Structure formats: C-alpha cells, structure tokens
Amino acid sequence: MTNRLTRLASLAFGLGLLAQPLHAQLNLPELSPPTTIRQRIGFTDLTIGYSRPAAKGRTIFGGLVPYGKLWRTGASDATVLTLTDSVILAGKPLAAGSYSLFTIPNRTEWIVILNKHVTGHGLDGYEEKNDVMRFNVKVDSSTRFYESFTIEVQDLVRNQGMIYLNWANTSVHFPIISDADKRITGEILERINGKKEEKPGLYYQAALYYYDQEKDTKQALIWATKAVSLNPAFNYFHLQAKLLARSGDYKGAIAAARRSAEVAQREKFNDYVTLNNRLIAEWEKKL
C-alpha cells in the first residue's frame, strides 16, 4: 500500500511539472535585438529604430532576402525613421514626421521606400498607396563584413550626411540634407537688415556661411568688407580675399591676402601666413 501511494505521489508531481511549461521557459536574448540610433543633422533630430538580424553563415541578399521582393529592412517590427524637421532625402523633399522604411533589394540596385504606416510587424499593414516616396540607390560592397544588419548615419558635414544600410558584404547609402538654410539665412537677414546689428563677428559669420554654401558672392563680399572695416582681423581679410577671387577680382584678392598675412605674422598665426602666400602665388598666375 505504501509503495502504491508513493508511486501515485510521484506521478502527480510529474504531471504537475508538465502542466506548467510556460512557467519553466528560459529567458533568452532576442535573436534580432532592437536598437535605436539618434543623430542631429543641421537643426534636425533624426531617430531610427530597427531590429538587427544576424547573418549566421547564410547567404543574405539573393538568399535569405530574395531579390526583387519587398523587405522589411531589418527584423521584427517595422524600421521607423522619425524627423523633427523637413529634410531633403535622396534629392526629394520629406516633411517632418515618422515613416517606416522598406526596400526592394536587387543585385545592382535597390528601391528604397518610405511609408506612412509605422505600427506594423514585418510587412503587416504595408500598402503601396501609403508610400510617401520611392527612389533607387546603387549597391556597393561594404568596407567590412557586417554580421548583423546595421544602419549608420555617417559623413556628417554641417547640415547634411549619409544614411548607410549594411549587411554582410553589401552596402547602400543615400544622402540626407537638413533644411537648415532657410532658418540660418532668415536669422542673418533679420539681424543685419532688421535689427541693424553692427557686429564684426556677425558680418564675418554671415559672409563665411554664404561663401561655404556658395550663395550670392556679391552679398557675401559686402558683409566681409564690412567686417574688415569694423575689425581688421587676419581671418576677416582672408575671407574677403577669397570672395574677391571668387568674384574675379584677383588684384583685390592679392591685396587682401597680403593684409591678412601681415596681421597673421604680427600675431604669430603662421598657418595663415603660409595659406595666404600660397593663394597669392596661385592668383598672381591669373593676372
């Protein structure tokens, strides 16, 4: 009798273990861990949330990810880009907001798609009618092997950069430009023409911005000349010289560069002396 009771107790204990498998599951890492990257471009904050599948020795493009078919561009939930300001993406205007990112990979070229439906899982909820834009990008070989799918924002210069999609030995990229020019230009014109601020640094920065962005050389030269008249600094003369040269006045550019070199030498900024002398030699050939 005792043995029978013991067997029944053991059986009940074993059935109890089988009856609660959910409570016994292990807590394991996600196969495609989610990540979020944040980057400021100009005045625009860009956020990209996506999941990162791994290659695990598999053929990725043309294999795991078939050519010519819509891909979620990651894993798990939709990859989502969020922008706080309007931008120019791959040469096309894009308003501030959140967009899901899809692609159609091919051997030499991908189609990149931004869509308004951002709460889907994988391809769930995707409809072409909700596409905001489509554009083509060429396929490159990546600089290294990417075991996990990786989105990067690189090559940042002032108000622009590049978005890279990398996995295994494949890479595609496209430019993103923050629409910062309107804001910067508006502030310049308001402070100079509206508020009538007579500050040499303001005139210099305004002229430098126009020079770097290749905007209205004539206006930039007026501001650079005003900056020099208020403060004859070597860097102000140097910018004035470059603007004169851009406008075709090489004689005036040489004179301004010589003034810049003189002040720089007096203040022991030898790099500017060398730079000005190099420009003078270059411009003298054009007289």
PDB file of C-alpha atoms in Angstrom:
ATOM      1  CA  MET A   1       0.000   0.000   0.000  1.00  0.00           C
ATOM      2  CA  THR A   2       2.823   2.337   0.894  1.00  0.00           C
ATOM      3  CA  ASN A   3       4.596   1.696  -2.435  1.00  0.00           C
ATOM      4  CA  ARG A   4       1.337   2.363  -4.311  1.00  0.00           C
ATOM      5  CA  LEU A   5       0.894   5.693  -2.558  1.00  0.00           C
ATOM      6  CA  THR A   6       4.488   6.616  -3.276  1.00  0.00           C
ATOM      7  CA  ARG A   7       4.026   5.888  -6.985  1.00  0.00           C
ATOM      8  CA  LEU A   8       0.837   7.946  -7.107  1.00  0.00           C
ATOM      9  CA  ALA A   9       2.579  10.863  -5.420  1.00  0.00           C
ATOM     10  CA  SER A  10       5.478  10.699  -7.903  1.00  0.00           C
ATOM     11  CA  LEU A  11       3.054  10.564 -10.825  1.00  0.00           C
ATOM     12  CA  ALA A  12       1.123  13.578  -9.505  1.00  0.00           C
ATOM     13  CA  PHE A  13       4.377  15.529  -9.098  1.00  0.00           C
ATOM     14  CA  GLY A  14       5.450  14.699 -12.664  1.00  0.00           C
ATOM     15  CA  LEU A  15       2.060  15.697 -14.065  1.00  0.00           C
ATOM     16  CA  GLY A  16       2.303  18.941 -12.136  1.00  0.00           C
ATOM     17  CA  LEU A  17       5.583  19.756 -13.870  1.00  0.00           C
ATOM     18  CA  LEU A  18       4.098  19.011 -17.274  1.00  0.00           C
ATOM     19  CA  ALA A  19       1.067  21.138 -16.565  1.00  0.00           C
ATOM     20  CA  GLN A  20       3.093  24.343 -16.184  1.00  0.00           C
ATOM     21  CA  PRO A  21       5.552  24.515 -19.126  1.00  0.00           C
ATOM     22  CA  LEU A  22       5.054  28.248 -19.604  1.00  0.00           C
ATOM     23  CA  HIS A  23       6.431  28.986 -16.157  1.00  0.00           C
ATOM     24  CA  ALA A  24       9.526  26.933 -16.897  1.00  0.00           C
ATOM     25  CA  GLN A  25      10.567  28.724 -20.152  1.00  0.00           C
ATOM     26  CA  LEU A  26      14.042  30.215 -20.202  1.00  0.00           C
ATOM     27  CA  ASN A  27      14.586  33.960 -20.615  1.00  0.00           C
ATOM     28  CA  LEU A  28      16.871  34.042 -23.670  1.00  0.00           C
ATOM     29  CA  PRO A  29      18.316  37.006 -25.642  1.00  0.00           C
ATOM     30  CA  GLU A  30      16.384  38.153 -28.711  1.00  0.00           C
ATOM     31  CA  LEU A  31      17.645  36.735 -31.989  1.00  0.00           C
ATOM     32  CA  SER A  32      17.314  40.138 -33.690  1.00  0.00           C
ATOM     33  CA  PRO A  33      17.873  42.668 -30.907  1.00  0.00           C
ATOM     34  CA  PRO A  34      16.219  46.068 -31.326  1.00  0.00           C
ATOM     35  CA  THR A  35      18.262  49.270 -31.317  1.00  0.00           C
ATOM     36  CA  THR A  36      17.741  52.993 -31.739  1.00  0.00           C
ATOM     37  CA  ILE A  37      20.172  55.496 -33.232  1.00  0.00           C
ATOM     38  CA  ARG A  38      19.880  59.244 -32.852  1.00  0.00           C
ATOM     39  CA  GLN A  39      21.713  61.884 -34.840  1.00  0.00           C
ATOM     40  CA  ARG A  40      21.341  65.631 -35.208  1.00  0.00           C
ATOM     41  CA  ILE A  41      21.830  66.863 -38.783  1.00  0.00           C
ATOM     42  CA  GLY A  42      21.827  70.631 -39.000  1.00  0.00           C
ATOM     43  CA  PHE A  43      18.845  71.554 -36.828  1.00  0.00           C
ATOM     44  CA  THR A  44      17.030  68.266 -37.483  1.00  0.00           C
ATOM     45  CA  ASP A  45      16.973  65.378 -34.994  1.00  0.00           C
ATOM     46  CA  LEU A  46      16.884  62.033 -36.797  1.00  0.00           C
ATOM     47  CA  THR A  47      15.883  58.870 -34.909  1.00  0.00           C
ATOM     48  CA  ILE A  48      15.937  55.390 -36.448  1.00  0.00           C
ATOM     49  CA  GLY A  49      14.510  52.404 -34.576  1.00  0.00           C
ATOM     50  CA  TYR A  50      15.095  48.942 -36.043  1.00  0.00           C
ATOM     51  CA  SER A  51      15.947  45.337 -35.252  1.00  0.00           C
ATOM     52  CA  ARG A  52      19.211  43.648 -36.235  1.00  0.00           C
ATOM     53  CA  PRO A  53      19.130  40.118 -37.681  1.00  0.00           C
ATOM     54  CA  ALA A  54      22.420  38.221 -37.947  1.00  0.00           C
ATOM     55  CA  ALA A  55      23.927  36.512 -40.994  1.00  0.00           C
ATOM     56  CA  LYS A  56      24.923  33.248 -39.215  1.00  0.00           C
ATOM     57  CA  GLY A  57      26.802  31.990 -42.262  1.00  0.00           C
ATOM     58  CA  ARG A  58      23.790  32.346 -44.556  1.00  0.00           C
ATOM     59  CA  THR A  59      23.666  33.946 -47.989  1.00  0.00           C
ATOM     60  CA  ILE A  60      21.796  37.173 -47.292  1.00  0.00           C
ATOM     61  CA  PHE A  61      20.869  39.043 -50.459  1.00  0.00           C
ATOM     62  CA  GLY A  62      19.622  36.738 -53.159  1.00  0.00           C
ATOM     63  CA  GLY A  63      19.139  34.086 -50.456  1.00  0.00           C
ATOM     64  CA  LEU A  64      17.594  34.881 -47.078  1.00  0.00           C
ATOM     65  CA  VAL A  65      16.445  38.214 -48.530  1.00  0.00           C
ATOM     66  CA  PRO A  66      15.237  37.436 -52.076  1.00  0.00           C
ATOM     67  CA  TYR A  67      15.968  39.809 -54.924  1.00  0.00           C
ATOM     68  CA  GLY A  68      13.038  41.727 -56.333  1.00  0.00           C
ATOM     69  CA  LYS A  69      10.775  41.329 -53.284  1.00  0.00           C
ATOM     70  CA  LEU A  70       9.715  43.783 -50.586  1.00  0.00           C
ATOM     71  CA  TRP A  71      11.906  43.551 -47.469  1.00  0.00           C
ATOM     72  CA  ARG A  72      11.137  44.963 -44.037  1.00  0.00           C
ATOM     73  CA  THR A  73      14.764  46.257 -43.920  1.00  0.00           C
ATOM     74  CA  GLY A  74      15.554  44.701 -40.583  1.00  0.00           C
ATOM     75  CA  ALA A  75      13.570  42.224 -38.499  1.00  0.00           C
ATOM     76  CA  SER A  76      10.564  42.090 -36.168  1.00  0.00           C
ATOM     77  CA  ASP A  77       8.622  45.394 -36.121  1.00  0.00           C
ATOM     78  CA  ALA A  78       8.882  47.917 -38.936  1.00  0.00           C
ATOM     79  CA  THR A  79      12.028  50.011 -39.160  1.00  0.00           C
ATOM     80  CA  VAL A  80      10.930  53.587 -38.402  1.00  0.00           C
ATOM     81  CA  LEU A  81      12.611  56.920 -39.197  1.00  0.00           C
ATOM     82  CA  THR A  82      11.483  59.985 -37.255  1.00  0.00           C
ATOM     83  CA  LEU A  83      12.410  63.554 -38.249  1.00  0.00           C
ATOM     84  CA  THR A  84      11.789  66.716 -36.238  1.00  0.00           C
ATOM     85  CA  ASP A  85      12.110  68.994 -39.284  1.00  0.00           C
ATOM     86  CA  SER A  86      11.701  68.723 -43.023  1.00  0.00           C
ATOM     87  CA  VAL A  87      14.702  67.373 -44.946  1.00  0.00           C
ATOM     88  CA  ILE A  88      15.854  66.577 -48.458  1.00  0.00           C
ATOM     89  CA  LEU A  89      16.236  62.795 -48.695  1.00  0.00           C
ATOM     90  CA  ALA A  90      17.985  61.423 -51.784  1.00  0.00           C
ATOM     91  CA  GLY A  91      17.195  64.703 -53.530  1.00  0.00           C
ATOM     92  CA  LYS A  92      13.483  64.683 -52.633  1.00  0.00           C
ATOM     93  CA  PRO A  93      11.669  66.837 -50.045  1.00  0.00           C
ATOM     94  CA  LEU A  94      10.376  64.992 -46.978  1.00  0.00           C
ATOM     95  CA  ALA A  95       8.232  66.605 -44.285  1.00  0.00           C
ATOM     96  CA  ALA A  96       8.857  66.187 -40.564  1.00  0.00           C
ATOM     97  CA  GLY A  97       7.231  63.061 -39.105  1.00  0.00           C
ATOM     98  CA  SER A  98       7.644  59.294 -38.740  1.00  0.00           C
ATOM     99  CA  TYR A  99       7.974  56.865 -41.641  1.00  0.00           C
ATOM    100  CA  SER A 100       8.515  53.131 -41.993  1.00  0.00           C
ATOM    101  CA  LEU A 101      11.453  52.071 -44.147  1.00  0.00           C
ATOM    102  CA  PHE A 102      11.128  49.274 -46.690  1.00  0.00           C
ATOM    103  CA  THR A 103      13.408  48.230 -49.530  1.00  0.00           C
ATOM    104  CA  ILE A 104      13.347  46.022 -52.602  1.00  0.00           C
ATOM    105  CA  PRO A 105      16.918  44.703 -52.959  1.00  0.00           C
ATOM    106  CA  ASN A 106      18.314  43.695 -56.332  1.00  0.00           C
ATOM    107  CA  ARG A 107      21.788  42.677 -57.390  1.00  0.00           C
ATOM    108  CA  THR A 108      22.997  46.105 -58.596  1.00  0.00           C
ATOM    109  CA  GLU A 109      20.292  48.475 -57.377  1.00  0.00           C
ATOM    110  CA  TRP A 110      17.798  48.788 -54.532  1.00  0.00           C
ATOM    111  CA  ILE A 111      14.471  50.568 -54.340  1.00  0.00           C
ATOM    112  CA  VAL A 112      14.130  52.469 -51.058  1.00  0.00           C
ATOM    113  CA  ILE A 113      10.590  53.125 -49.837  1.00  0.00           C
ATOM    114  CA  LEU A 114       9.228  55.356 -47.094  1.00  0.00           C
ATOM    115  CA  ASN A 115       5.677  54.592 -45.991  1.00  0.00           C
ATOM    116  CA  LYS A 116       3.194  56.279 -43.637  1.00  0.00           C
ATOM    117  CA  HIS A 117       2.203  53.042 -41.810  1.00  0.00           C
ATOM    118  CA  VAL A 118       4.621  52.801 -38.874  1.00  0.00           C
ATOM    119  CA  THR A 119       2.989  50.337 -36.452  1.00  0.00           C
ATOM    120  CA  GLY A 120       3.287  47.149 -38.468  1.00  0.00           C
ATOM    121  CA  HIS A 121       5.218  43.965 -37.726  1.00  0.00           C
ATOM    122  CA  GLY A 122       7.336  42.920 -40.664  1.00  0.00           C
ATOM    123  CA  LEU A 123       5.311  43.547 -43.810  1.00  0.00           C
ATOM    124  CA  ASP A 124       1.968  43.558 -41.954  1.00  0.00           C
ATOM    125  CA  GLY A 125      -0.079  46.619 -42.785  1.00  0.00           C
ATOM    126  CA  TYR A 126       2.106  47.710 -45.700  1.00  0.00           C
ATOM    127  CA  GLU A 127       0.133  49.116 -48.630  1.00  0.00           C
ATOM    128  CA  GLU A 128       1.737  50.800 -51.614  1.00  0.00           C
ATOM    129  CA  LYS A 129      -0.901  53.550 -51.539  1.00  0.00           C
ATOM    130  CA  ASN A 130       0.650  54.752 -48.274  1.00  0.00           C
ATOM    131  CA  ASP A 131       4.104  55.221 -49.824  1.00  0.00           C
ATOM    132  CA  VAL A 132       5.468  58.720 -49.299  1.00  0.00           C
ATOM    133  CA  MET A 133       8.424  58.306 -51.638  1.00  0.00           C
ATOM    134  CA  ARG A 134      10.451  55.775 -53.602  1.00  0.00           C
ATOM    135  CA  PHE A 135      13.945  56.166 -55.021  1.00  0.00           C
ATOM    136  CA  ASN A 136      16.694  53.963 -56.417  1.00  0.00           C
ATOM    137  CA  VAL A 137      20.192  53.559 -54.980  1.00  0.00           C
ATOM    138  CA  LYS A 138      23.197  51.685 -56.311  1.00  0.00           C
ATOM    139  CA  VAL A 139      24.641  48.689 -54.487  1.00  0.00           C
ATOM    140  CA  ASP A 140      28.211  48.855 -53.168  1.00  0.00           C
ATOM    141  CA  SER A 141      30.472  46.391 -51.419  1.00  0.00           C
ATOM    142  CA  SER A 142      30.804  47.207 -47.743  1.00  0.00           C
ATOM    143  CA  THR A 143      34.192  48.168 -46.307  1.00  0.00           C
ATOM    144  CA  ARG A 144      33.995  45.207 -43.929  1.00  0.00           C
ATOM    145  CA  PHE A 145      31.790  42.206 -43.221  1.00  0.00           C
ATOM    146  CA  TYR A 146      28.688  43.101 -41.191  1.00  0.00           C
ATOM    147  CA  GLU A 147      27.484  40.067 -39.255  1.00  0.00           C
ATOM    148  CA  SER A 148      24.386  41.968 -38.106  1.00  0.00           C
ATOM    149  CA  PHE A 149      22.237  44.262 -40.209  1.00  0.00           C
ATOM    150  CA  THR A 150      23.456  47.788 -39.430  1.00  0.00           C
ATOM    151  CA  ILE A 151      22.091  51.254 -40.185  1.00  0.00           C
ATOM    152  CA  GLU A 152      24.617  54.080 -39.863  1.00  0.00           C
ATOM    153  CA  VAL A 153      24.469  57.852 -40.234  1.00  0.00           C
ATOM    154  CA  GLN A 154      27.908  58.987 -41.406  1.00  0.00           C
ATOM    155  CA  ASP A 155      29.793  61.611 -43.459  1.00  0.00           C
ATOM    156  CA  LEU A 156      28.282  64.488 -41.488  1.00  0.00           C
ATOM    157  CA  VAL A 157      29.177  67.944 -42.804  1.00  0.00           C
ATOM    158  CA  ARG A 158      27.252  70.961 -41.455  1.00  0.00           C
ATOM    159  CA  ASN A 159      23.636  70.243 -42.370  1.00  0.00           C
ATOM    160  CA  GLN A 160      23.971  67.003 -44.307  1.00  0.00           C
ATOM    161  CA  GLY A 161      25.067  63.388 -44.022  1.00  0.00           C
ATOM    162  CA  MET A 162      24.639  59.876 -45.441  1.00  0.00           C
ATOM    163  CA  ILE A 163      22.404  57.034 -44.287  1.00  0.00           C
ATOM    164  CA  TYR A 164      24.038  53.617 -44.814  1.00  0.00           C
ATOM    165  CA  LEU A 165      22.265  50.244 -44.863  1.00  0.00           C
ATOM    166  CA  ASN A 166      24.873  47.498 -44.336  1.00  0.00           C
ATOM    167  CA  TRP A 167      24.629  43.734 -44.052  1.00  0.00           C
ATOM    168  CA  ALA A 168      27.155  41.018 -44.832  1.00  0.00           C
ATOM    169  CA  ASN A 169      29.286  42.379 -47.708  1.00  0.00           C
ATOM    170  CA  THR A 170      26.592  44.650 -49.131  1.00  0.00           C
ATOM    171  CA  SER A 171      26.070  48.375 -48.557  1.00  0.00           C
ATOM    172  CA  VAL A 172      23.738  51.006 -49.972  1.00  0.00           C
ATOM    173  CA  HIS A 173      23.634  54.661 -48.977  1.00  0.00           C
ATOM    174  CA  PHE A 174      21.724  57.848 -49.726  1.00  0.00           C
ATOM    175  CA  PRO A 175      22.087  61.498 -48.683  1.00  0.00           C
ATOM    176  CA  ILE A 176      20.019  63.388 -46.144  1.00  0.00           C
ATOM    177  CA  ILE A 177      20.139  67.192 -46.010  1.00  0.00           C
ATOM    178  CA  SER A 178      18.596  69.192 -43.198  1.00  0.00           C
ATOM    179  CA  ASP A 179      16.509  72.140 -44.355  1.00  0.00           C
ATOM    180  CA  ALA A 180      18.601  74.466 -42.185  1.00  0.00           C
ATOM    181  CA  ASP A 181      19.422  77.030 -44.859  1.00  0.00           C
ATOM    182  CA  LYS A 182      16.093  78.877 -44.595  1.00  0.00           C
ATOM    183  CA  ARG A 183      16.468  79.230 -40.845  1.00  0.00           C
ATOM    184  CA  ILE A 184      20.092  80.372 -40.988  1.00  0.00           C
ATOM    185  CA  THR A 185      19.522  82.788 -43.869  1.00  0.00           C
ATOM    186  CA  GLY A 186      16.444  84.167 -42.152  1.00  0.00           C
ATOM    187  CA  GLU A 187      18.378  84.862 -38.953  1.00  0.00           C
ATOM    188  CA  ILE A 188      21.220  86.529 -40.871  1.00  0.00           C
ATOM    189  CA  LEU A 189      18.895  88.865 -42.754  1.00  0.00           C
ATOM    190  CA  GLU A 190      16.835  89.663 -39.670  1.00  0.00           C
ATOM    191  CA  ARG A 191      19.870  90.572 -37.559  1.00  0.00           C
ATOM    192  CA  ILE A 192      21.688  92.539 -40.270  1.00  0.00           C
ATOM    193  CA  ASN A 193      18.811  94.167 -42.154  1.00  0.00           C
ATOM    194  CA  GLY A 194      16.100  94.098 -39.497  1.00  0.00           C
ATOM    195  CA  LYS A 195      17.832  94.725 -36.180  1.00  0.00           C
ATOM    196  CA  LYS A 196      20.737  96.600 -37.814  1.00  0.00           C
ATOM    197  CA  GLU A 197      23.345  94.887 -35.618  1.00  0.00           C
ATOM    198  CA  GLU A 198      26.788  96.410 -36.223  1.00  0.00           C
ATOM    199  CA  LYS A 199      28.880  93.482 -35.036  1.00  0.00           C
ATOM    200  CA  PRO A 200      32.001  92.447 -36.976  1.00  0.00           C
ATOM    201  CA  GLY A 201      31.622  88.826 -35.923  1.00  0.00           C
ATOM    202  CA  LEU A 202      28.062  88.724 -37.272  1.00  0.00           C
ATOM    203  CA  TYR A 203      29.136  90.145 -40.647  1.00  0.00           C
ATOM    204  CA  TYR A 204      32.044  87.706 -40.782  1.00  0.00           C
ATOM    205  CA  GLN A 205      29.894  84.661 -39.944  1.00  0.00           C
ATOM    206  CA  ALA A 206      27.244  85.719 -42.458  1.00  0.00           C
ATOM    207  CA  ALA A 207      29.858  86.133 -45.199  1.00  0.00           C
ATOM    208  CA  LEU A 208      31.520  82.837 -44.280  1.00  0.00           C
ATOM    209  CA  TYR A 209      28.210  80.968 -44.392  1.00  0.00           C
ATOM    210  CA  TYR A 210      27.414  82.403 -47.820  1.00  0.00           C
ATOM    211  CA  TYR A 211      30.928  81.540 -49.010  1.00  0.00           C
ATOM    212  CA  ASP A 212      30.729  77.933 -47.783  1.00  0.00           C
ATOM    213  CA  GLN A 213      27.240  77.449 -49.232  1.00  0.00           C
ATOM    214  CA  GLU A 214      28.196  79.223 -52.488  1.00  0.00           C
ATOM    215  CA  LYS A 215      25.347  81.708 -52.049  1.00  0.00           C
ATOM    216  CA  ASP A 216      25.346  85.244 -53.530  1.00  0.00           C
ATOM    217  CA  THR A 217      29.068  86.087 -53.680  1.00  0.00           C
ATOM    218  CA  LYS A 218      28.339  89.785 -54.155  1.00  0.00           C
ATOM    219  CA  GLN A 219      26.344  89.994 -50.915  1.00  0.00           C
ATOM    220  CA  ALA A 220      28.913  87.907 -49.032  1.00  0.00           C
ATOM    221  CA  LEU A 221      31.677  90.264 -50.177  1.00  0.00           C
ATOM    222  CA  ILE A 222      29.739  93.282 -48.907  1.00  0.00           C
ATOM    223  CA  TRP A 223      29.456  91.651 -45.488  1.00  0.00           C
ATOM    224  CA  ALA A 224      33.120  90.555 -45.426  1.00  0.00           C
ATOM    225  CA  THR A 225      34.227  94.087 -46.331  1.00  0.00           C
ATOM    226  CA  LYS A 226      32.021  95.476 -43.556  1.00  0.00           C
ATOM    227  CA  ALA A 227      33.559  93.021 -41.082  1.00  0.00           C
ATOM    228  CA  VAL A 228      37.081  94.143 -42.074  1.00  0.00           C
ATOM    229  CA  SER A 229      36.144  97.810 -41.663  1.00  0.00           C
ATOM    230  CA  LEU A 230      34.907  97.139 -38.128  1.00  0.00           C
ATOM    231  CA  ASN A 231      37.724  94.772 -37.142  1.00  0.00           C
ATOM    232  CA  PRO A 232      40.805  94.333 -39.406  1.00  0.00           C
ATOM    233  CA  ALA A 233      41.461  90.759 -38.261  1.00  0.00           C
ATOM    234  CA  PHE A 234      43.600  88.368 -40.330  1.00  0.00           C
ATOM    235  CA  ASN A 235      40.799  85.821 -40.759  1.00  0.00           C
ATOM    236  CA  TYR A 236      38.397  88.568 -41.880  1.00  0.00           C
ATOM    237  CA  PHE A 237      40.897  89.767 -44.509  1.00  0.00           C
ATOM    238  CA  HIS A 238      41.448  86.161 -45.574  1.00  0.00           C
ATOM    239  CA  LEU A 239      37.734  85.585 -46.213  1.00  0.00           C
ATOM    240  CA  GLN A 240      37.489  88.898 -48.063  1.00  0.00           C
ATOM    241  CA  ALA A 241      40.397  87.800 -50.280  1.00  0.00           C
ATOM    242  CA  LYS A 242      38.716  84.513 -51.183  1.00  0.00           C
ATOM    243  CA  LEU A 243      35.447  86.247 -52.010  1.00  0.00           C
ATOM    244  CA  LEU A 244      37.266  88.788 -54.199  1.00  0.00           C
ATOM    245  CA  ALA A 245      38.953  85.932 -56.026  1.00  0.00           C
ATOM    246  CA  ARG A 246      35.632  84.148 -56.487  1.00  0.00           C
ATOM    247  CA  SER A 247      34.173  87.296 -57.997  1.00  0.00           C
ATOM    248  CA  GLY A 248      37.131  87.508 -60.427  1.00  0.00           C
ATOM    249  CA  ASP A 249      38.972  90.436 -58.789  1.00  0.00           C
ATOM    250  CA  TYR A 250      42.352  88.758 -58.384  1.00  0.00           C
ATOM    251  CA  LYS A 251      44.208  92.045 -57.918  1.00  0.00           C
ATOM    252  CA  GLY A 252      41.961  92.957 -54.988  1.00  0.00           C
ATOM    253  CA  ALA A 253      42.192  89.394 -53.657  1.00  0.00           C
ATOM    254  CA  ILE A 254      46.001  89.535 -53.607  1.00  0.00           C
ATOM    255  CA  ALA A 255      45.950  92.868 -51.757  1.00  0.00           C
ATOM    256  CA  ALA A 256      43.538  91.497 -49.127  1.00  0.00           C
ATOM    257  CA  ALA A 257      45.560  88.294 -48.745  1.00  0.00           C
ATOM    258  CA  ARG A 258      48.727  90.322 -48.179  1.00  0.00           C
ATOM    259  CA  ARG A 259      46.973  92.304 -45.439  1.00  0.00           C
ATOM    260  CA  SER A 260      45.816  89.033 -43.907  1.00  0.00           C
ATOM    261  CA  ALA A 261      49.353  87.607 -44.000  1.00  0.00           C
ATOM    262  CA  GLU A 262      50.812  90.769 -42.406  1.00  0.00           C
ATOM    263  CA  VAL A 263      48.358  90.710 -39.494  1.00  0.00           C
ATOM    264  CA  ALA A 264      48.728  86.944 -39.062  1.00  0.00           C
ATOM    265  CA  GLN A 265      52.516  87.224 -38.972  1.00  0.00           C
ATOM    266  CA  ARG A 266      52.333  90.008 -36.419  1.00  0.00           C
ATOM    267  CA  GLU A 267      50.037  87.875 -34.245  1.00  0.00           C
ATOM    268  CA  LYS A 268      52.153  84.738 -34.882  1.00  0.00           C
ATOM    269  CA  PHE A 269      49.495  82.711 -36.719  1.00  0.00           C
ATOM    270  CA  ASN A 270      51.983  81.135 -39.103  1.00  0.00           C
ATOM    271  CA  ASP A 271      49.489  78.744 -40.689  1.00  0.00           C
ATOM    272  CA  TYR A 272      47.530  81.701 -42.056  1.00  0.00           C
ATOM    273  CA  VAL A 273      50.738  83.276 -43.358  1.00  0.00           C
ATOM    274  CA  THR A 274      51.520  80.111 -45.316  1.00  0.00           C
ATOM    275  CA  LEU A 275      47.950  79.761 -46.572  1.00  0.00           C
ATOM    276  CA  ASN A 276      47.758  83.372 -47.748  1.00  0.00           C
ATOM    277  CA  ASN A 277      51.109  83.185 -49.522  1.00  0.00           C
ATOM    278  CA  ARG A 278      50.001  80.038 -51.324  1.00  0.00           C
ATOM    279  CA  LEU A 279      46.819  81.747 -52.523  1.00  0.00           C
ATOM    280  CA  ILE A 280      48.730  84.858 -53.596  1.00  0.00           C
ATOM    281  CA  ALA A 281      51.063  82.737 -55.738  1.00  0.00           C
ATOM    282  CA  GLU A 282      48.043  80.985 -57.295  1.00  0.00           C
ATOM    283  CA  TRP A 283      46.175  84.211 -58.042  1.00  0.00           C
ATOM    284  CA  GLU A 284      49.219  86.014 -59.470  1.00  0.00           C
ATOM    285  CA  LYS A 285      49.204  83.441 -62.289  1.00  0.00           C
ATOM    286  CA  LYS A 286      45.702  84.563 -63.241  1.00  0.00           C
ATOM    287  CA  LEU A 287      46.509  88.270 -63.638  1.00  0.00           C
TER     288      LEU A 287
END
